mmCIF file of C-alpha atoms in Angstrom:
data_model
loop_
_atom_site.group_PDB
_atom_site.id
_atom_site.type_symbol
_atom_site.label_atom_id
_atom_site.label_comp_id
_atom_site.label_asym_id
_atom_site.label_seq_id
_atom_site.Cartn_x
_atom_site.Cartn_y
_atom_site.Cartn_z
ATOM 1 C CA MET X 1 18.541 -7.154 -16.360
ATOM 2 C CA LYS X 2 16.898 -10.175 -17.481
ATOM 3 C CA LEU X 3 13.316 -10.991 -14.881
ATOM 4 C CA VAL X 4 11.450 -14.051 -15.234
ATOM 5 C CA ILE X 5 8.225 -13.416 -13.706
ATOM 6 C CA PHE X 6 5.775 -15.621 -12.646
ATOM 7 C CA GLY X 7 2.193 -15.632 -12.237
ATOM 8 C CA ALA X 8 2.309 -12.610 -14.921
ATOM 9 C CA ASN X 9 -0.650 -13.297 -16.729
ATOM 10 C CA GLY X 10 -2.485 -12.579 -13.127
ATOM 11 C CA PRO X 11 -3.704 -8.501 -12.426
ATOM 12 C CA THR X 12 -0.560 -7.618 -10.498
ATOM 13 C CA GLY X 13 1.664 -9.486 -12.935
ATOM 14 C CA ARG X 14 0.851 -7.735 -15.532
ATOM 15 C CA LEU X 15 0.981 -4.688 -14.383
ATOM 16 C CA THR X 16 4.290 -5.761 -13.341
ATOM 17 C CA THR X 17 6.042 -6.636 -16.479
ATOM 18 C CA ALA X 18 4.911 -3.736 -18.345
ATOM 19 C CA GLN X 19 6.394 -1.827 -16.370
ATOM 20 C CA ALA X 20 10.043 -3.688 -16.245
ATOM 21 C CA LEU X 21 9.086 -2.629 -19.893
ATOM 22 C CA ALA X 22 8.862 1.006 -19.320
ATOM 23 C CA GLU X 23 12.297 1.000 -17.659
ATOM 24 C CA GLY X 24 13.914 -0.189 -19.895
ATOM 25 C CA HIS X 25 14.145 -4.498 -19.226
ATOM 26 C CA THR X 26 13.835 -7.875 -20.509
ATOM 27 C CA VAL X 27 11.066 -9.391 -19.438
ATOM 28 C CA THR X 28 9.942 -13.288 -19.637
ATOM 29 C CA ALA X 29 6.270 -13.897 -18.758
ATOM 30 C CA ILE X 30 5.216 -16.566 -17.584
ATOM 31 C CA THR X 31 1.923 -18.174 -17.783
ATOM 32 C CA ARG X 32 -0.309 -21.101 -18.002
ATOM 33 C CA HIS X 33 -2.220 -18.908 -21.016
ATOM 34 C CA PRO X 34 0.375 -17.027 -22.880
ATOM 35 C CA GLU X 35 -2.907 -16.729 -25.496
ATOM 36 C CA THR X 36 -4.944 -14.191 -23.119
ATOM 37 C CA PHE X 37 -1.777 -12.453 -22.478
ATOM 38 C CA PRO X 38 -2.730 -8.593 -23.491
ATOM 39 C CA LEU X 39 0.617 -7.172 -23.724
ATOM 40 C CA THR X 40 3.484 -7.171 -26.196
ATOM 41 C CA ASP X 41 6.843 -5.583 -26.956
ATOM 42 C CA ASP X 42 9.634 -6.772 -28.380
ATOM 43 C CA ALA X 43 11.513 -7.500 -24.771
ATOM 44 C CA LEU X 44 9.351 -9.572 -23.674
ATOM 45 C CA THR X 45 8.811 -13.298 -24.232
ATOM 46 C CA VAL X 46 6.010 -14.790 -23.165
ATOM 47 C CA THR X 47 6.552 -18.499 -22.212
ATOM 48 C CA LYS X 48 3.270 -20.823 -21.430
ATOM 49 C CA ALA X 49 4.573 -23.305 -18.779
ATOM 50 C CA ASP X 50 3.090 -24.462 -15.296
ATOM 51 C CA ALA X 51 5.304 -23.072 -12.065
ATOM 52 C CA LEU X 52 3.528 -26.625 -10.457
ATOM 53 C CA ASP X 53 5.997 -28.109 -13.124
ATOM 54 C CA PRO X 54 9.814 -28.623 -12.223
ATOM 55 C CA ASP X 55 11.146 -29.224 -15.603
ATOM 56 C CA ALA X 56 9.036 -26.414 -17.057
ATOM 57 C CA VAL X 57 10.233 -23.853 -14.433
ATOM 58 C CA HIS X 58 13.842 -25.565 -14.872
ATOM 59 C CA ARG X 59 13.616 -24.421 -18.498
ATOM 60 C CA VAL X 60 12.173 -20.864 -17.824
ATOM 61 C CA VAL X 61 13.955 -19.514 -15.089
ATOM 62 C CA ALA X 62 17.495 -20.059 -17.038
ATOM 63 C CA GLY X 63 19.881 -17.197 -18.384
ATOM 64 C CA HIS X 64 17.829 -14.541 -16.356
ATOM 65 C CA ASP X 65 19.238 -12.029 -13.275
ATOM 66 C CA ALA X 66 16.469 -12.528 -11.760
ATOM 67 C CA VAL X 67 12.608 -13.798 -10.772
ATOM 68 C CA ILE X 68 9.875 -12.303 -9.709
ATOM 69 C CA SER X 69 7.357 -14.128 -8.439
ATOM 70 C CA THR X 70 3.150 -12.671 -8.367
ATOM 71 C CA LEU X 71 2.363 -16.091 -8.035
ATOM 72 C CA GLY X 72 -1.628 -16.293 -6.053
ATOM 73 C CA VAL X 73 -4.440 -18.066 -5.085
ATOM 74 C CA PRO X 74 -7.594 -16.841 -4.118
ATOM 75 C CA TYR X 75 -10.077 -17.230 -1.535
ATOM 76 C CA GLY X 76 -11.582 -20.883 -1.826
ATOM 77 C CA SER X 77 -9.122 -22.337 -3.681
ATOM 78 C CA GLU X 78 -8.412 -25.901 -4.261
ATOM 79 C CA ALA X 79 -5.158 -25.773 -4.515
ATOM 80 C CA PRO X 80 -3.797 -24.012 -1.390
ATOM 81 C CA THR X 81 -0.383 -25.616 -1.877
ATOM 82 C CA THR X 82 0.438 -23.552 -4.646
ATOM 83 C CA LEU X 83 2.525 -20.981 -3.512
ATOM 84 C CA SER X 84 4.993 -23.735 -1.867
ATOM 85 C CA GLU X 85 5.078 -25.980 -4.674
ATOM 86 C CA ALA X 86 6.063 -23.223 -6.671
ATOM 87 C CA GLY X 87 8.627 -22.184 -4.710
ATOM 88 C CA ALA X 88 10.381 -24.983 -4.383
ATOM 89 C CA HIS X 89 10.821 -25.798 -8.015
ATOM 90 C CA ILE X 90 11.448 -22.327 -8.340
ATOM 91 C CA VAL X 91 14.514 -22.481 -5.862
ATOM 92 C CA LYS X 92 15.469 -25.364 -6.879
ATOM 93 C CA ALA X 93 15.940 -24.225 -10.858
ATOM 94 C CA MET X 94 17.348 -21.224 -9.210
ATOM 95 C CA THR X 95 19.943 -22.604 -7.237
ATOM 96 C CA ALA X 96 20.326 -24.873 -10.643
ATOM 97 C CA HIS X 97 21.355 -21.991 -12.463
ATOM 98 C CA GLY X 98 23.700 -19.669 -10.271
ATOM 99 C CA ILE X 99 20.373 -17.300 -10.361
ATOM 100 C CA GLN X 100 20.427 -15.939 -6.332
ATOM 101 C CA ARG X 101 17.496 -12.959 -6.748
ATOM 102 C CA LEU X 102 13.975 -13.893 -5.984
ATOM 103 C CA VAL X 103 11.209 -11.649 -4.824
ATOM 104 C CA CYS X 104 8.276 -13.416 -4.558
ATOM 105 C CA VAL X 105 4.210 -12.107 -2.650
ATOM 106 C CA THR X 106 2.646 -13.466 0.403
ATOM 107 C CA SER X 107 0.184 -11.692 1.954
ATOM 108 C CA THR X 108 0.015 -9.374 5.119
ATOM 109 C CA GLY X 109 -2.313 -12.505 6.489
ATOM 110 C CA VAL X 110 0.780 -14.424 7.616
ATOM 111 C CA PRO X 111 1.162 -13.805 11.210
ATOM 112 C CA MET X 112 -2.873 -14.764 11.086
ATOM 113 C CA LYS X 113 -3.953 -11.584 13.593
ATOM 114 C CA PRO X 114 -3.781 -8.541 13.340
ATOM 115 C CA PRO X 115 -1.936 -5.631 13.575
ATOM 116 C CA PRO X 116 -1.803 -3.643 17.295
ATOM 117 C CA GLY X 117 -3.432 -0.391 16.629
ATOM 118 C CA GLU X 118 -6.474 -1.701 15.195
ATOM 119 C CA THR X 119 -10.183 -0.925 15.431
ATOM 120 C CA LEU X 120 -12.108 -3.113 18.290
ATOM 121 C CA VAL X 121 -14.296 -4.326 15.591
ATOM 122 C CA TYR X 122 -11.377 -5.105 12.803
ATOM 123 C CA ARG X 123 -9.760 -7.202 15.215
ATOM 124 C CA LYS X 124 -13.280 -8.822 17.181
ATOM 125 C CA VAL X 125 -15.329 -9.197 13.753
ATOM 126 C CA VAL X 126 -13.810 -8.374 10.247
ATOM 127 C CA ILE X 127 -10.170 -10.252 10.587
ATOM 128 C CA PRO X 128 -11.671 -13.621 12.207
ATOM 129 C CA MET X 129 -13.028 -13.878 9.499
ATOM 130 C CA LEU X 130 -11.363 -12.899 6.544
ATOM 131 C CA LEU X 131 -8.479 -15.372 8.941
ATOM 132 C CA LYS X 132 -11.249 -18.001 8.198
ATOM 133 C CA MET X 133 -11.837 -17.947 4.427
ATOM 134 C CA GLY X 134 -7.842 -17.521 3.728
ATOM 135 C CA ARG X 135 -6.062 -19.817 6.476
ATOM 136 C CA PRO X 136 -5.385 -22.372 4.569
ATOM 137 C CA LEU X 137 -3.956 -19.646 1.944
ATOM 138 C CA TYR X 138 -2.289 -17.668 4.556
ATOM 139 C CA GLU X 139 -0.681 -21.606 6.166
ATOM 140 C CA ASP X 140 0.362 -22.333 2.621
ATOM 141 C CA ALA X 141 2.296 -18.704 1.735
ATOM 142 C CA ALA X 142 3.947 -19.430 5.690
ATOM 143 C CA ARG X 143 5.599 -22.226 4.549
ATOM 144 C CA LEU X 144 6.712 -20.312 1.289
ATOM 145 C CA GLU X 145 8.412 -18.091 3.467
ATOM 146 C CA GLN X 146 10.030 -20.558 5.934
ATOM 147 C CA LEU X 147 11.170 -22.436 2.199
ATOM 148 C CA LEU X 148 12.845 -19.389 1.029
ATOM 149 C CA ALA X 149 14.481 -18.778 4.741
ATOM 150 C CA ALA X 150 16.619 -21.775 4.635
ATOM 151 C CA THR X 151 17.820 -21.757 1.205
ATOM 152 C CA ASP X 152 21.070 -19.508 0.598
ATOM 153 C CA LEU X 153 19.800 -17.794 -1.748
ATOM 154 C CA ASN X 154 18.847 -13.433 -1.786
ATOM 155 C CA TRP X 155 15.441 -13.305 -1.482
ATOM 156 C CA THR X 156 12.864 -10.852 -0.615
ATOM 157 C CA VAL X 157 9.120 -11.723 0.299
ATOM 158 C CA LEU X 158 6.580 -8.549 0.026
ATOM 159 C CA ARG X 159 2.987 -9.054 2.015
ATOM 160 C CA PRO X 160 0.204 -6.702 0.453
ATOM 161 C CA SER X 161 -2.786 -6.100 2.603
ATOM 162 C CA GLY X 162 -5.971 -6.539 0.776
ATOM 163 C CA LEU X 163 -5.307 -5.974 -3.054
ATOM 164 C CA PHE X 164 -7.534 -3.487 -4.628
ATOM 165 C CA ASP X 165 -6.784 -1.700 -8.469
ATOM 166 C CA GLY X 166 -5.363 1.618 -8.075
ATOM 167 C CA ASP X 167 -4.614 4.334 -11.024
ATOM 168 C CA ARG X 168 -1.395 5.617 -10.523
ATOM 169 C CA ILE X 169 1.528 4.946 -8.120
ATOM 170 C CA THR X 170 1.547 6.350 -4.440
ATOM 171 C CA LYS X 171 3.849 7.360 -2.000
ATOM 172 C CA TYR X 172 3.560 3.188 -0.744
ATOM 173 C CA THR X 173 5.180 2.074 3.008
ATOM 174 C CA VAL X 174 7.308 -0.268 3.163
ATOM 175 C CA GLY X 175 8.442 -1.705 6.530
ATOM 176 C CA ALA X 176 8.335 -4.661 8.797
ATOM 177 C CA PRO X 177 5.740 -6.124 9.881
ATOM 178 C CA GLN X 178 3.301 -5.846 11.520
ATOM 179 C CA LEU X 179 2.033 -2.506 9.684
ATOM 180 C CA ILE X 180 -1.288 -0.928 10.506
ATOM 181 C CA GLY X 181 -3.105 -0.867 6.654
ATOM 182 C CA ARG X 182 -6.082 -2.589 5.350
ATOM 183 C CA PHE X 183 -4.975 -2.631 2.442
ATOM 184 C CA THR X 184 -2.516 -2.817 -0.997
ATOM 185 C CA SER X 185 -2.576 -0.641 -4.127
ATOM 186 C CA ARG X 186 -1.726 -3.127 -6.959
ATOM 187 C CA ARG X 187 0.395 -0.929 -8.344
ATOM 188 C CA ASP X 188 2.343 0.021 -5.737
ATOM 189 C CA LEU X 189 2.553 -4.091 -5.369
ATOM 190 C CA ALA X 190 3.709 -3.949 -9.212
ATOM 191 C CA ASP X 191 6.073 -1.222 -8.027
ATOM 192 C CA ALA X 192 7.656 -2.930 -5.120
ATOM 193 C CA LEU X 193 8.528 -5.230 -6.318
ATOM 194 C CA LEU X 194 10.014 -4.461 -9.418
ATOM 195 C CA ASN X 195 12.410 -1.783 -6.911
ATOM 196 C CA GLU X 196 13.290 -4.983 -5.435
ATOM 197 C CA ALA X 197 14.077 -7.225 -8.030
ATOM 198 C CA THR X 198 16.385 -4.748 -9.749
ATOM 199 C CA ALA X 199 17.912 -2.773 -6.893
ATOM 200 C CA PRO X 200 17.082 -4.761 -3.084
ATOM 201 C CA THR X 201 17.625 -3.144 -0.972
ATOM 202 C CA HIS X 202 15.672 -5.691 1.796
ATOM 203 C CA PRO X 203 17.934 -8.635 1.598
ATOM 204 C CA ARG X 204 16.356 -11.951 2.702
ATOM 205 C CA ALA X 205 13.804 -9.992 4.770
ATOM 206 C CA VAL X 206 9.937 -10.376 4.647
ATOM 207 C CA MET X 207 8.528 -6.577 3.910
ATOM 208 C CA GLU X 208 4.888 -5.497 4.192
ATOM 209 C CA VAL X 209 3.408 -3.050 1.952
ATOM 210 C CA ILE X 210 1.067 -0.937 2.314
ATOM 211 C CA THR X 211 -0.913 1.719 0.355
ATOM 212 C CA THR X 212 -1.812 4.589 2.138
ATOM 213 C CA GLU X 213 -3.797 6.870 -0.457
ATOM 214 C CA ASN X 214 -7.447 6.475 -1.669
ATOM 215 C CA THR X 215 -7.960 3.391 -0.125
ATOM 216 C CA PRO X 216 -11.624 1.424 -0.054
ATOM 217 C CA SER X 217 -13.599 0.890 2.631
ATOM 218 C CA VAL X 218 -12.540 -2.241 4.421
ATOM 219 C CA TYR X 219 -16.187 -3.224 4.944
ATOM 220 C CA ARG X 220 -17.729 -3.435 1.359
ATOM 221 C CA VAL X 221 -14.533 -5.248 0.492
ATOM 222 C CA PHE X 222 -15.117 -7.252 3.013
ATOM 223 C CA LEU X 223 -18.701 -7.838 2.345
ATOM 224 C CA LYS X 224 -18.106 -8.611 -1.166
ATOM 225 C CA GLU X 225 -15.752 -11.324 0.377
ATOM 226 C CA ALA X 226 -18.116 -12.832 2.429
ATOM 227 C CA LEU X 227 -21.034 -12.788 -0.252
ATOM 228 C CA ARG X 228 -18.733 -14.809 -2.777
ATOM 229 C CA LEU X 229 -17.983 -17.339 -0.206
ATOM 230 C CA GLY X 230 -21.422 -17.617 1.214
ATOM 231 C CA PRO X 231 -23.554 -20.456 0.245
ATOM 232 C CA LYS X 232 -24.305 -21.074 -3.226
ATOM 233 C CA SER X 233 -28.311 -22.088 -3.881
#
């Protein structure tokens, strides 16, 4: 298949690109900084474009079979509308070019509540703090999901939980919200994105991707984020 990947220069985007190439697909990797893109392949085209530029998006989407968006915005970002704005441009370009298949990443934070069955400390301490730090981003991710639901495209949204760098693809879980699970390996997310783009099994659905093997400590990750976003001296 001919795939175009937005956010290709991010951690998940690079993994998705590498796996797509390994599986024999032709890939156009979209990044604002092609000079830093680490992958090369005869089946790879690295293209400079900004997903917030509608003309650029229209140009790079043409001629592909499916679109994958691994675009993401970190906690504390000053651009909390990136997902919905870029999503609107991608949808418009796909519609213009007659492309149907779209797979996007949002977050398990979108419902703005913990799944049932979590521990008291996680529900009462960890989740409220994470939601406070990420509320603008989760709200924008929700806008993207609403935008896609109103289209005629064959879309799938994948919601990872807390992302971490795993060393291999695991027997991860893909299921309807809200799954029990606090983490998602980027390798598992990349695999799920590619599977949905090339052999879709969850059309027009929001699904969660959860890793249960070799996950990090939630409290270490939570503390790391809290300290990173705390008052600066």
